[in-house]
mmCIF file with all atom_site columns, C-alpha atoms in Angstrom:
data_model
loop_
_atom_site.group_PDB
_atom_site.id
_atom_site.type_symbol
_atom_site.label_atom_id
_atom_site.label_alt_id
_atom_site.label_comp_id
_atom_site.label_asym_id
_atom_site.label_entity_id
_atom_site.label_seq_id
_atom_site.pdbx_PDB_ins_code
_atom_site.Cartn_x
_atom_site.Cartn_y
_atom_site.Cartn_z
_atom_site.occupancy
_atom_site.B_iso_or_equiv
_atom_site.pdbx_formal_charge
_atom_site.auth_seq_id
_atom_site.auth_comp_id
_atom_site.auth_asym_id
_atom_site.auth_atom_id
_atom_site.pdbx_PDB_model_num
ATOM 1   C CA . MET A 1 1   ? -175.857 65.141 30.214 1.00 0.00 ? 1   MET A CA 1
ATOM 2   C CA . GLY A 1 2   ? -173.820 66.040 33.253 1.00 0.00 ? 2   GLY A CA 1
ATOM 3   C CA . LEU A 1 3   ? -171.691 69.153 33.398 1.00 0.00 ? 3   LEU A CA 1
ATOM 4   C CA . VAL A 1 4   ? -168.588 67.102 32.551 1.00 0.00 ? 4   VAL A CA 1
ATOM 5   C CA . CYS A 1 5   ? -169.776 63.662 31.499 1.00 0.00 ? 5   CYS A CA 1
ATOM 6   C CA . ASP A 1 6   ? -172.556 61.150 32.129 1.00 0.00 ? 6   ASP A CA 1
ATOM 7   C CA . ARG A 1 7   ? -170.863 58.315 33.986 1.00 0.00 ? 7   ARG A CA 1
ATOM 8   C CA . PHE A 1 8   ? -168.545 60.171 36.337 1.00 0.00 ? 8   PHE A CA 1
ATOM 9   C CA . ASP A 1 9   ? -170.049 63.604 36.843 1.00 0.00 ? 9   ASP A CA 1
ATOM 10  C CA . ASP A 1 10  ? -170.573 62.894 40.556 1.00 0.00 ? 10  ASP A CA 1
ATOM 11  C CA . LEU A 1 11  ? -167.183 61.278 41.158 1.00 0.00 ? 11  LEU A CA 1
ATOM 12  C CA . GLY A 1 12  ? -166.017 61.966 44.714 1.00 0.00 ? 12  GLY A CA 1
ATOM 13  C CA . ARG A 1 13  ? -169.259 63.639 45.811 1.00 0.00 ? 13  ARG A CA 1
ATOM 14  C CA . ASP A 1 14  ? -169.622 61.117 48.622 1.00 0.00 ? 14  ASP A CA 1
ATOM 15  C CA . GLY A 1 15  ? -166.273 62.184 50.052 1.00 0.00 ? 15  GLY A CA 1
ATOM 16  C CA . THR A 1 16  ? -164.398 59.069 48.948 1.00 0.00 ? 16  THR A CA 1
ATOM 17  C CA . PRO A 1 17  ? -160.913 59.812 47.549 1.00 0.00 ? 17  PRO A CA 1
ATOM 18  C CA . ALA A 1 18  ? -160.807 59.214 43.807 1.00 0.00 ? 18  ALA A CA 1
ATOM 19  C CA . ARG A 1 19  ? -158.450 59.579 40.871 1.00 0.00 ? 19  ARG A CA 1
ATOM 20  C CA . LEU A 1 20  ? -159.675 60.857 37.532 1.00 0.00 ? 20  LEU A CA 1
ATOM 21  C CA . GLY A 1 21  ? -157.622 60.286 34.398 1.00 0.00 ? 21  GLY A CA 1
ATOM 22  C CA . ILE A 1 22  ? -157.908 62.874 31.641 1.00 0.00 ? 22  ILE A CA 1
ATOM 23  C CA . MET A 1 23  ? -157.147 61.994 28.017 1.00 0.00 ? 23  MET A CA 1
ATOM 24  C CA . GLY A 1 24  ? -157.067 65.056 25.797 1.00 0.00 ? 24  GLY A CA 1
ATOM 25  C CA . GLY A 1 25  ? -156.432 65.095 22.070 1.00 0.00 ? 25  GLY A CA 1
ATOM 26  C CA . THR A 1 26  ? -157.850 65.765 18.656 1.00 0.00 ? 26  THR A CA 1
ATOM 27  C CA . PHE A 1 27  ? -158.871 62.114 18.210 1.00 0.00 ? 27  PHE A CA 1
ATOM 28  C CA . ASP A 1 28  ? -159.103 62.470 14.440 1.00 0.00 ? 28  ASP A CA 1
ATOM 29  C CA . PRO A 1 29  ? -159.886 59.585 14.530 1.00 0.00 ? 29  PRO A CA 1
ATOM 30  C CA . ILE A 1 30  ? -159.605 57.824 17.884 1.00 0.00 ? 30  ILE A CA 1
ATOM 31  C CA . HIS A 1 31  ? -157.779 54.469 17.630 1.00 0.00 ? 31  HIS A CA 1
ATOM 32  C CA . ILE A 1 32  ? -156.755 51.449 19.681 1.00 0.00 ? 32  ILE A CA 1
ATOM 33  C CA . GLY A 1 33  ? -153.507 53.135 20.731 1.00 0.00 ? 33  GLY A CA 1
ATOM 34  C CA . HIS A 1 34  ? -155.480 55.810 22.598 1.00 0.00 ? 34  HIS A CA 1
ATOM 35  C CA . LEU A 1 35  ? -157.647 53.183 24.267 1.00 0.00 ? 35  LEU A CA 1
ATOM 36  C CA . ALA A 1 36  ? -154.761 50.901 25.253 1.00 0.00 ? 36  ALA A CA 1
ATOM 37  C CA . CYS A 1 37  ? -152.851 53.858 26.698 1.00 0.00 ? 37  CYS A CA 1
ATOM 38  C CA . ALA A 1 38  ? -155.814 54.952 28.811 1.00 0.00 ? 38  ALA A CA 1
ATOM 39  C CA . GLU A 1 39  ? -156.493 51.424 30.059 1.00 0.00 ? 39  GLU A CA 1
ATOM 40  C CA . GLN A 1 40  ? -152.889 50.760 31.031 1.00 0.00 ? 40  GLN A CA 1
ATOM 41  C CA . ALA A 1 41  ? -152.650 54.124 32.813 1.00 0.00 ? 41  ALA A CA 1
ATOM 42  C CA . ARG A 1 42  ? -155.922 53.377 34.611 1.00 0.00 ? 42  ARG A CA 1
ATOM 43  C CA . GLN A 1 43  ? -154.599 50.086 35.895 1.00 0.00 ? 43  GLN A CA 1
ATOM 44  C CA . ALA A 1 44  ? -151.079 51.281 36.701 1.00 0.00 ? 44  ALA A CA 1
ATOM 45  C CA . TYR A 1 45  ? -152.201 54.222 38.836 1.00 0.00 ? 45  TYR A CA 1
ATOM 46  C CA . GLY A 1 46  ? -155.490 52.980 40.224 1.00 0.00 ? 46  GLY A CA 1
ATOM 47  C CA . LEU A 1 47  ? -157.583 55.502 38.326 1.00 0.00 ? 47  LEU A CA 1
ATOM 48  C CA . ASP A 1 48  ? -161.279 55.294 39.118 1.00 0.00 ? 48  ASP A CA 1
ATOM 49  C CA . ALA A 1 49  ? -162.208 56.628 35.695 1.00 0.00 ? 49  ALA A CA 1
ATOM 50  C CA . VAL A 1 50  ? -160.719 58.035 32.506 1.00 0.00 ? 50  VAL A CA 1
ATOM 51  C CA . VAL A 1 51  ? -162.497 60.801 30.625 1.00 0.00 ? 51  VAL A CA 1
ATOM 52  C CA . PHE A 1 52  ? -161.630 61.428 26.976 1.00 0.00 ? 52  PHE A CA 1
ATOM 53  C CA . ILE A 1 53  ? -161.947 65.119 26.063 1.00 0.00 ? 53  ILE A CA 1
ATOM 54  C CA . PRO A 1 54  ? -161.774 65.836 22.304 1.00 0.00 ? 54  PRO A CA 1
ATOM 55  C CA . ALA A 1 55  ? -160.306 69.242 21.481 1.00 0.00 ? 55  ALA A CA 1
ATOM 56  C CA . GLY A 1 56  ? -162.671 71.799 20.051 1.00 0.00 ? 56  GLY A CA 1
ATOM 57  C CA . ASN A 1 57  ? -160.210 74.021 18.159 1.00 0.00 ? 57  ASN A CA 1
ATOM 58  C CA . PRO A 1 58  ? -156.691 72.655 18.717 1.00 0.00 ? 58  PRO A CA 1
ATOM 59  C CA . VAL A 1 59  ? -154.266 75.579 18.521 1.00 0.00 ? 59  VAL A CA 1
ATOM 60  C CA . PHE A 1 60  ? -151.399 73.416 17.260 1.00 0.00 ? 60  PHE A CA 1
ATOM 61  C CA . LYS A 1 61  ? -153.362 72.098 14.279 1.00 0.00 ? 61  LYS A CA 1
ATOM 62  C CA . LYS A 1 62  ? -154.641 75.252 12.633 1.00 0.00 ? 62  LYS A CA 1
ATOM 63  C CA . ASP A 1 63  ? -152.498 74.497 9.605  1.00 0.00 ? 63  ASP A CA 1
ATOM 64  C CA . ARG A 1 64  ? -154.648 71.555 8.520  1.00 0.00 ? 64  ARG A CA 1
ATOM 65  C CA . ALA A 1 65  ? -158.288 70.596 8.150  1.00 0.00 ? 65  ALA A CA 1
ATOM 66  C CA . VAL A 1 66  ? -159.737 68.891 11.216 1.00 0.00 ? 66  VAL A CA 1
ATOM 67  C CA . THR A 1 67  ? -162.867 66.746 11.143 1.00 0.00 ? 67  THR A CA 1
ATOM 68  C CA . PRO A 1 68  ? -165.860 68.631 12.633 1.00 0.00 ? 68  PRO A CA 1
ATOM 69  C CA . ALA A 1 69  ? -165.872 68.393 16.420 1.00 0.00 ? 69  ALA A CA 1
ATOM 70  C CA . PRO A 1 70  ? -169.303 66.703 16.763 1.00 0.00 ? 70  PRO A CA 1
ATOM 71  C CA . MET A 1 71  ? -168.109 63.834 14.579 1.00 0.00 ? 71  MET A CA 1
ATOM 72  C CA . ARG A 1 72  ? -164.871 63.364 16.534 1.00 0.00 ? 72  ARG A CA 1
ATOM 73  C CA . LEU A 1 73  ? -166.901 63.462 19.741 1.00 0.00 ? 73  LEU A CA 1
ATOM 74  C CA . GLU A 1 74  ? -169.261 60.772 18.470 1.00 0.00 ? 74  GLU A CA 1
ATOM 75  C CA . MET A 1 75  ? -166.375 58.530 17.380 1.00 0.00 ? 75  MET A CA 1
ATOM 76  C CA . CYS A 1 76  ? -164.926 58.809 20.899 1.00 0.00 ? 76  CYS A CA 1
ATOM 77  C CA . ARG A 1 77  ? -168.281 57.847 22.392 1.00 0.00 ? 77  ARG A CA 1
ATOM 78  C CA . ILE A 1 78  ? -168.540 54.832 20.122 1.00 0.00 ? 78  ILE A CA 1
ATOM 79  C CA . ALA A 1 79  ? -164.985 53.727 20.922 1.00 0.00 ? 79  ALA A CA 1
ATOM 80  C CA . THR A 1 80  ? -165.272 54.015 24.714 1.00 0.00 ? 80  THR A CA 1
ATOM 81  C CA . ARG A 1 81  ? -168.851 52.817 25.223 1.00 0.00 ? 81  ARG A CA 1
ATOM 82  C CA . SER A 1 82  ? -167.945 49.217 26.080 1.00 0.00 ? 82  SER A CA 1
ATOM 83  C CA . ASN A 1 83  ? -165.515 50.135 28.881 1.00 0.00 ? 83  ASN A CA 1
ATOM 84  C CA . PRO A 1 84  ? -167.363 51.028 32.114 1.00 0.00 ? 84  PRO A CA 1
ATOM 85  C CA . SER A 1 85  ? -164.297 52.932 33.355 1.00 0.00 ? 85  SER A CA 1
ATOM 86  C CA . PHE A 1 86  ? -164.249 55.255 30.333 1.00 0.00 ? 86  PHE A CA 1
ATOM 87  C CA . ASP A 1 87  ? -166.419 58.202 29.365 1.00 0.00 ? 87  ASP A CA 1
ATOM 88  C CA . VAL A 1 88  ? -166.300 61.156 26.985 1.00 0.00 ? 88  VAL A CA 1
ATOM 89  C CA . SER A 1 89  ? -166.758 64.855 27.715 1.00 0.00 ? 89  SER A CA 1
ATOM 90  C CA . PRO A 1 90  ? -167.773 67.633 25.289 1.00 0.00 ? 90  PRO A CA 1
ATOM 91  C CA . LEU A 1 91  ? -166.241 70.194 27.657 1.00 0.00 ? 91  LEU A CA 1
ATOM 92  C CA . GLU A 1 92  ? -163.715 71.710 25.235 1.00 0.00 ? 92  GLU A CA 1
ATOM 93  C CA . ILE A 1 93  ? -166.058 71.612 22.255 1.00 0.00 ? 93  ILE A CA 1
ATOM 94  C CA . GLU A 1 94  ? -168.861 73.357 24.136 1.00 0.00 ? 94  GLU A CA 1
ATOM 95  C CA . ARG A 1 95  ? -166.496 75.967 25.572 1.00 0.00 ? 95  ARG A CA 1
ATOM 96  C CA . GLY A 1 96  ? -165.643 77.263 22.102 1.00 0.00 ? 96  GLY A CA 1
ATOM 97  C CA . GLY A 1 97  ? -162.628 79.313 21.108 1.00 0.00 ? 97  GLY A CA 1
ATOM 98  C CA . ASP A 1 98  ? -159.100 77.948 21.024 1.00 0.00 ? 98  ASP A CA 1
ATOM 99  C CA . THR A 1 99  ? -158.444 74.840 23.102 1.00 0.00 ? 99  THR A CA 1
ATOM 100 C CA . TYR A 1 100 ? -155.944 75.183 25.951 1.00 0.00 ? 100 TYR A CA 1
ATOM 101 C CA . THR A 1 101 ? -155.235 72.452 28.488 1.00 0.00 ? 101 THR A CA 1
ATOM 102 C CA . VAL A 1 102 ? -155.051 74.877 31.403 1.00 0.00 ? 102 VAL A CA 1
ATOM 103 C CA . ASP A 1 103 ? -158.626 76.068 30.794 1.00 0.00 ? 103 ASP A CA 1
ATOM 104 C CA . THR A 1 104 ? -159.915 72.501 30.739 1.00 0.00 ? 104 THR A CA 1
ATOM 105 C CA . LEU A 1 105 ? -158.103 71.577 33.939 1.00 0.00 ? 105 LEU A CA 1
ATOM 106 C CA . ARG A 1 106 ? -159.494 74.665 35.664 1.00 0.00 ? 106 ARG A CA 1
ATOM 107 C CA . GLN A 1 107 ? -163.024 73.666 34.675 1.00 0.00 ? 107 GLN A CA 1
ATOM 108 C CA . LEU A 1 108 ? -162.496 70.141 35.951 1.00 0.00 ? 108 LEU A CA 1
ATOM 109 C CA . ARG A 1 109 ? -160.916 71.355 39.198 1.00 0.00 ? 109 ARG A CA 1
ATOM 110 C CA . ALA A 1 110 ? -163.858 73.704 39.797 1.00 0.00 ? 110 ALA A CA 1
ATOM 111 C CA . HIS A 1 111 ? -166.357 70.921 39.125 1.00 0.00 ? 111 HIS A CA 1
ATOM 112 C CA . TYR A 1 112 ? -164.903 68.092 41.195 1.00 0.00 ? 112 TYR A CA 1
ATOM 113 C CA . PRO A 1 113 ? -164.344 68.198 44.979 1.00 0.00 ? 113 PRO A CA 1
ATOM 114 C CA . ASP A 1 114 ? -160.813 68.346 46.355 1.00 0.00 ? 114 ASP A CA 1
ATOM 115 C CA . ASN A 1 115 ? -160.815 64.627 47.186 1.00 0.00 ? 115 ASN A CA 1
ATOM 116 C CA . VAL A 1 116 ? -160.719 63.899 43.433 1.00 0.00 ? 116 VAL A CA 1
ATOM 117 C CA . GLU A 1 117 ? -157.138 63.911 42.168 1.00 0.00 ? 117 GLU A CA 1
ATOM 118 C CA . LEU A 1 118 ? -156.698 64.902 38.522 1.00 0.00 ? 118 LEU A CA 1
ATOM 119 C CA . ARG A 1 119 ? -154.214 62.887 36.454 1.00 0.00 ? 119 ARG A CA 1
ATOM 120 C CA . PHE A 1 120 ? -153.499 64.314 32.989 1.00 0.00 ? 120 PHE A CA 1
ATOM 121 C CA . ILE A 1 121 ? -152.337 61.606 30.558 1.00 0.00 ? 121 ILE A CA 1
ATOM 122 C CA . THR A 1 122 ? -150.104 62.671 27.690 1.00 0.00 ? 122 THR A CA 1
ATOM 123 C CA . GLY A 1 123 ? -147.207 61.447 25.566 1.00 0.00 ? 123 GLY A CA 1
ATOM 124 C CA . ALA A 1 124 ? -143.695 61.688 26.973 1.00 0.00 ? 124 ALA A CA 1
ATOM 125 C CA . ASP A 1 125 ? -142.611 63.673 23.925 1.00 0.00 ? 125 ASP A CA 1
ATOM 126 C CA . ALA A 1 126 ? -145.350 66.228 24.622 1.00 0.00 ? 126 ALA A CA 1
ATOM 127 C CA . VAL A 1 127 ? -144.258 66.512 28.254 1.00 0.00 ? 127 VAL A CA 1
ATOM 128 C CA . TYR A 1 128 ? -140.899 67.877 27.122 1.00 0.00 ? 128 TYR A CA 1
ATOM 129 C CA . HIS A 1 129 ? -142.708 70.817 25.526 1.00 0.00 ? 129 HIS A CA 1
ATOM 130 C CA . ILE A 1 130 ? -145.231 71.327 28.321 1.00 0.00 ? 130 ILE A CA 1
ATOM 131 C CA . VAL A 1 131 ? -143.165 74.128 29.848 1.00 0.00 ? 131 VAL A CA 1
ATOM 132 C CA . GLN A 1 132 ? -144.036 76.104 26.706 1.00 0.00 ? 132 GLN A CA 1
ATOM 133 C CA . TRP A 1 133 ? -147.780 75.531 27.037 1.00 0.00 ? 133 TRP A CA 1
ATOM 134 C CA . ARG A 1 134 ? -150.034 78.369 28.091 1.00 0.00 ? 134 ARG A CA 1
ATOM 135 C CA . GLU A 1 135 ? -149.819 78.925 31.874 1.00 0.00 ? 135 GLU A CA 1
ATOM 136 C CA . SER A 1 136 ? -147.710 75.826 32.397 1.00 0.00 ? 136 SER A CA 1
ATOM 137 C CA . ALA A 1 137 ? -147.185 76.712 36.061 1.00 0.00 ? 137 ALA A CA 1
ATOM 138 C CA . ALA A 1 138 ? -150.939 76.572 36.589 1.00 0.00 ? 138 ALA A CA 1
ATOM 139 C CA . ILE A 1 139 ? -151.086 73.170 34.887 1.00 0.00 ? 139 ILE A CA 1
ATOM 140 C CA . ALA A 1 140 ? -148.534 71.915 37.399 1.00 0.00 ? 140 ALA A CA 1
ATOM 141 C CA . ASP A 1 141 ? -150.748 73.086 40.261 1.00 0.00 ? 141 ASP A CA 1
ATOM 142 C CA . LEU A 1 142 ? -153.937 71.596 38.837 1.00 0.00 ? 142 LEU A CA 1
ATOM 143 C CA . ALA A 1 143 ? -152.951 68.049 37.897 1.00 0.00 ? 143 ALA A CA 1
ATOM 144 C CA . ARG A 1 144 ? -150.330 65.351 38.240 1.00 0.00 ? 144 ARG A CA 1
ATOM 145 C CA . LEU A 1 145 ? -149.043 64.198 34.859 1.00 0.00 ? 145 LEU A CA 1
ATOM 146 C CA . ILE A 1 146 ? -148.780 60.674 33.516 1.00 0.00 ? 146 ILE A CA 1
ATOM 147 C CA . ALA A 1 147 ? -146.196 60.735 30.732 1.00 0.00 ? 147 ALA A CA 1
ATOM 148 C CA . VAL A 1 148 ? -146.679 57.728 28.508 1.00 0.00 ? 148 VAL A CA 1
ATOM 149 C CA . THR A 1 149 ? -143.633 56.230 26.804 1.00 0.00 ? 149 THR A CA 1
ATOM 150 C CA . ARG A 1 150 ? -143.355 53.330 24.392 1.00 0.00 ? 150 ARG A CA 1
ATOM 151 C CA . PRO A 1 151 ? -140.809 50.501 24.732 1.00 0.00 ? 151 PRO A CA 1
ATOM 152 C CA . GLY A 1 152 ? -137.455 51.607 23.396 1.00 0.00 ? 152 GLY A CA 1
ATOM 153 C CA . TYR A 1 153 ? -138.260 55.299 23.809 1.00 0.00 ? 153 TYR A CA 1
ATOM 154 C CA . VAL A 1 154 ? -136.699 56.883 26.854 1.00 0.00 ? 154 VAL A CA 1
ATOM 155 C CA . LEU A 1 155 ? -137.051 60.507 27.849 1.00 0.00 ? 155 LEU A CA 1
ATOM 156 C CA . SER A 1 156 ? -133.423 61.329 28.565 1.00 0.00 ? 156 SER A CA 1
ATOM 157 C CA . GLU A 1 157 ? -132.263 62.448 31.971 1.00 0.00 ? 157 GLU A CA 1
ATOM 158 C CA . GLU A 1 158 ? -131.266 65.731 30.360 1.00 0.00 ? 158 GLU A CA 1
ATOM 159 C CA . ARG A 1 159 ? -134.812 66.324 29.171 1.00 0.00 ? 159 ARG A CA 1
ATOM 160 C CA . ARG A 1 160 ? -136.287 65.259 32.490 1.00 0.00 ? 160 ARG A CA 1
ATOM 161 C CA . ALA A 1 161 ? -133.951 67.678 34.233 1.00 0.00 ? 161 ALA A CA 1
ATOM 162 C CA . PHE A 1 162 ? -135.030 70.456 31.859 1.00 0.00 ? 162 PHE A CA 1
ATOM 163 C CA . ILE A 1 163 ? -138.680 69.837 32.763 1.00 0.00 ? 163 ILE A CA 1
ATOM 164 C CA . ALA A 1 164 ? -137.870 69.771 36.471 1.00 0.00 ? 164 ALA A CA 1
ATOM 165 C CA . GLU A 1 165 ? -135.885 73.002 36.276 1.00 0.00 ? 165 GLU A CA 1
ATOM 166 C CA . ASN A 1 166 ? -138.512 74.875 34.277 1.00 0.00 ? 166 ASN A CA 1
ATOM 167 C CA . GLY A 1 167 ? -141.643 73.842 36.063 1.00 0.00 ? 167 GLY A CA 1
ATOM 168 C CA . ASN A 1 168 ? -142.918 72.358 39.309 1.00 0.00 ? 168 ASN A CA 1
ATOM 169 C CA . PHE A 1 169 ? -144.510 69.316 37.686 1.00 0.00 ? 169 PHE A CA 1
ATOM 170 C CA . ASP A 1 170 ? -145.351 66.036 39.401 1.00 0.00 ? 170 ASP A CA 1
ATOM 171 C CA . ILE A 1 171 ? -144.793 63.468 36.649 1.00 0.00 ? 171 ILE A CA 1
ATOM 172 C CA . ASP A 1 172 ? -145.151 59.699 36.558 1.00 0.00 ? 172 ASP A CA 1
ATOM 173 C CA . TYR A 1 173 ? -143.517 57.973 33.599 1.00 0.00 ? 173 TYR A CA 1
ATOM 174 C CA . LEU A 1 174 ? -145.387 54.938 32.270 1.00 0.00 ? 174 LEU A CA 1
ATOM 175 C CA . GLU A 1 175 ? -144.147 52.591 29.580 1.00 0.00 ? 175 GLU A CA 1
ATOM 176 C CA . VAL A 1 176 ? -147.077 51.150 27.633 1.00 0.00 ? 176 VAL A CA 1
ATOM 177 C CA . THR A 1 177 ? -147.407 48.441 25.013 1.00 0.00 ? 177 THR A CA 1
ATOM 178 C CA . ALA A 1 178 ? -145.831 49.490 21.737 1.00 0.00 ? 178 ALA A CA 1
ATOM 179 C CA . LEU A 1 179 ? -148.506 50.284 19.158 1.00 0.00 ? 179 LEU A CA 1
ATOM 180 C CA . ALA A 1 180 ? -147.003 51.927 16.079 1.00 0.00 ? 180 ALA A CA 1
ATOM 181 C CA . ILE A 1 181 ? -150.213 53.683 15.168 1.00 0.00 ? 181 ILE A CA 1
ATOM 182 C CA . SER A 1 182 ? -151.311 57.288 14.907 1.00 0.00 ? 182 SER A CA 1
ATOM 183 C CA . SER A 1 183 ? -154.377 59.179 13.785 1.00 0.00 ? 183 SER A CA 1
ATOM 184 C CA . SER A 1 184 ? -152.406 60.698 10.907 1.00 0.00 ? 184 SER A CA 1
ATOM 185 C CA . ASP A 1 185 ? -151.446 57.196 9.744  1.00 0.00 ? 185 ASP A CA 1
ATOM 186 C CA . LEU A 1 186 ? -155.088 56.130 9.793  1.00 0.00 ? 186 LEU A CA 1
ATOM 187 C CA . ARG A 1 187 ? -156.100 59.192 7.770  1.00 0.00 ? 187 ARG A CA 1
ATOM 188 C CA . GLN A 1 188 ? -153.385 58.473 5.209  1.00 0.00 ? 188 GLN A CA 1
ATOM 189 C CA . ARG A 1 189 ? -154.390 54.832 4.927  1.00 0.00 ? 189 ARG A CA 1
ATOM 190 C CA . LEU A 1 190 ? -158.033 55.731 4.388  1.00 0.00 ? 190 LEU A CA 1
ATOM 191 C CA . ALA A 1 191 ? -157.145 58.392 1.826  1.00 0.00 ? 191 ALA A CA 1
ATOM 192 C CA . ALA A 1 192 ? -155.163 55.734 -0.058 1.00 0.00 ? 192 ALA A CA 1
ATOM 193 C CA . GLY A 1 193 ? -158.059 53.300 0.060  1.00 0.00 ? 193 GLY A CA 1
ATOM 194 C CA . LYS A 1 194 ? -156.334 50.975 2.538  1.00 0.00 ? 194 LYS A CA 1
ATOM 195 C CA . SER A 1 195 ? -157.941 49.095 5.404  1.00 0.00 ? 195 SER A CA 1
ATOM 196 C CA . ILE A 1 196 ? -157.778 50.293 9.026  1.00 0.00 ? 196 ILE A CA 1
ATOM 197 C CA . ARG A 1 197 ? -159.642 47.284 10.380 1.00 0.00 ? 197 ARG A CA 1
ATOM 198 C CA . TYR A 1 198 ? -158.362 46.271 13.849 1.00 0.00 ? 198 TYR A CA 1
ATOM 199 C CA . LEU A 1 199 ? -156.611 49.643 14.212 1.00 0.00 ? 199 LEU A CA 1
ATOM 200 C CA . THR A 1 200 ? -159.723 51.231 15.681 1.00 0.00 ? 200 THR A CA 1
ATOM 201 C CA . MET A 1 201 ? -162.964 49.921 17.153 1.00 0.00 ? 201 MET A CA 1
ATOM 202 C CA . GLN A 1 202 ? -165.322 48.357 14.608 1.00 0.00 ? 202 GLN A CA 1
ATOM 203 C CA . GLY A 1 203 ? -168.055 50.838 15.524 1.00 0.00 ? 203 GLY A CA 1
ATOM 204 C CA . VAL A 1 204 ? -165.714 53.747 14.746 1.00 0.00 ? 204 VAL A CA 1
ATOM 205 C CA . LEU A 1 205 ? -164.759 52.147 11.429 1.00 0.00 ? 205 LEU A CA 1
ATOM 206 C CA . ASP A 1 206 ? -168.443 51.751 10.554 1.00 0.00 ? 206 ASP A CA 1
ATOM 207 C CA . TYR A 1 207 ? -169.064 55.411 11.418 1.00 0.00 ? 207 TYR A CA 1
ATOM 208 C CA . ILE A 1 208 ? -166.141 56.522 9.218  1.00 0.00 ? 208 ILE A CA 1
ATOM 209 C CA . GLN A 1 209 ? -167.297 54.413 6.292  1.00 0.00 ? 209 GLN A CA 1
ATOM 210 C CA . GLU A 1 210 ? -170.931 55.473 6.563  1.00 0.00 ? 210 GLU A CA 1
ATOM 211 C CA . ARG A 1 211 ? -169.937 59.143 6.378  1.00 0.00 ? 211 ARG A CA 1
ATOM 212 C CA . GLY A 1 212 ? -167.079 58.817 3.907  1.00 0.00 ? 212 GLY A CA 1
ATOM 213 C CA . LEU A 1 213 ? -164.592 60.422 6.279  1.00 0.00 ? 213 LEU A CA 1
ATOM 214 C CA . TYR A 1 214 ? -160.899 60.796 5.438  1.00 0.00 ? 214 TYR A CA 1
ATOM 215 C CA . HIS A 1 215 ? -161.198 59.738 1.818  1.00 0.00 ? 215 HIS A CA 1
ATOM 216 C CA . THR A 1 216 ? -159.683 61.887 -0.900 1.00 0.00 ? 216 THR A CA 1
ATOM 217 C CA . GLY A 1 217 ? -161.896 64.725 -2.032 1.00 0.00 ? 217 GLY A CA 1
ATOM 218 C CA . GLU A 1 218 ? -163.030 68.051 -0.654 1.00 0.00 ? 218 GLU A CA 1
ATOM 219 C CA . ARG A 1 219 ? -164.689 67.741 2.712  1.00 0.00 ? 219 ARG A CA 1
ATOM 220 C CA . ASP A 1 220 ? -168.059 69.419 3.091  1.00 0.00 ? 220 ASP A CA 1
ATOM 221 C CA . ASP A 1 221 ? -169.346 71.050 6.276  1.00 0.00 ? 221 ASP A CA 1
ATOM 222 C CA . GLU A 1 222 ? -170.659 67.752 7.593  1.00 0.00 ? 222 GLU A CA 1
ATOM 223 C CA . GLY A 1 223 ? -167.330 65.973 7.152  1.00 0.00 ? 223 GLY A CA 1
ATOM 224 C CA . GLY A 1 224 ? -168.385 63.999 4.102  1.00 0.00 ? 224 GLY A CA 1
ATOM 225 C CA . VAL A 1 225 ? -166.749 63.932 0.689  1.00 0.00 ? 225 VAL A CA 1
ATOM 226 C CA . ARG A 1 226 ? -168.155 65.896 -2.218 1.00 0.00 ? 226 ARG A CA 1
#
């Protein structure tokens, strides 16, 4: 395993300019919305690769149970395996402690040469709050942001102005195909015994079913139901 990931650990080492997309998130579980977003951002901005980085201990989700990190990591690997432009990194999981975007970007910036441009992909609604993230000014220095919006959702000029006034961010706004799907919706559907077929990759669905993830019942340490 490379320091960051297997497929793109040496990106830019030959001196060729490159763009690396970074998809962070809990991915509990990963679904087709995540994948479609990453693919459309890759194509729109000429990204050479997109690395999915599952959060180890997401600070904003301490109020609920989160599937064990190794299982979320494996689901991401299963979901992205068929796309040669995608890979998965255990960076945040292996680092331990609370997960902060600025720490991850610093690790990536230290690992890759300066000819590799970092593009952090996130939702447009999250971008509005990014000025409140830990060391937001440092985030602005480390990566250019791709703020993903869905058709019909527009980040108002007032909100864009607020971001501009409270941080020195370089932001590209990308409208992607509308997919009304979320990880929380998938968890709720599974808990209710409903199908999530076609909402995630079949391999991820098989993994979930084999381990009894997200069904009602008390979760044991391995993420199964007891």
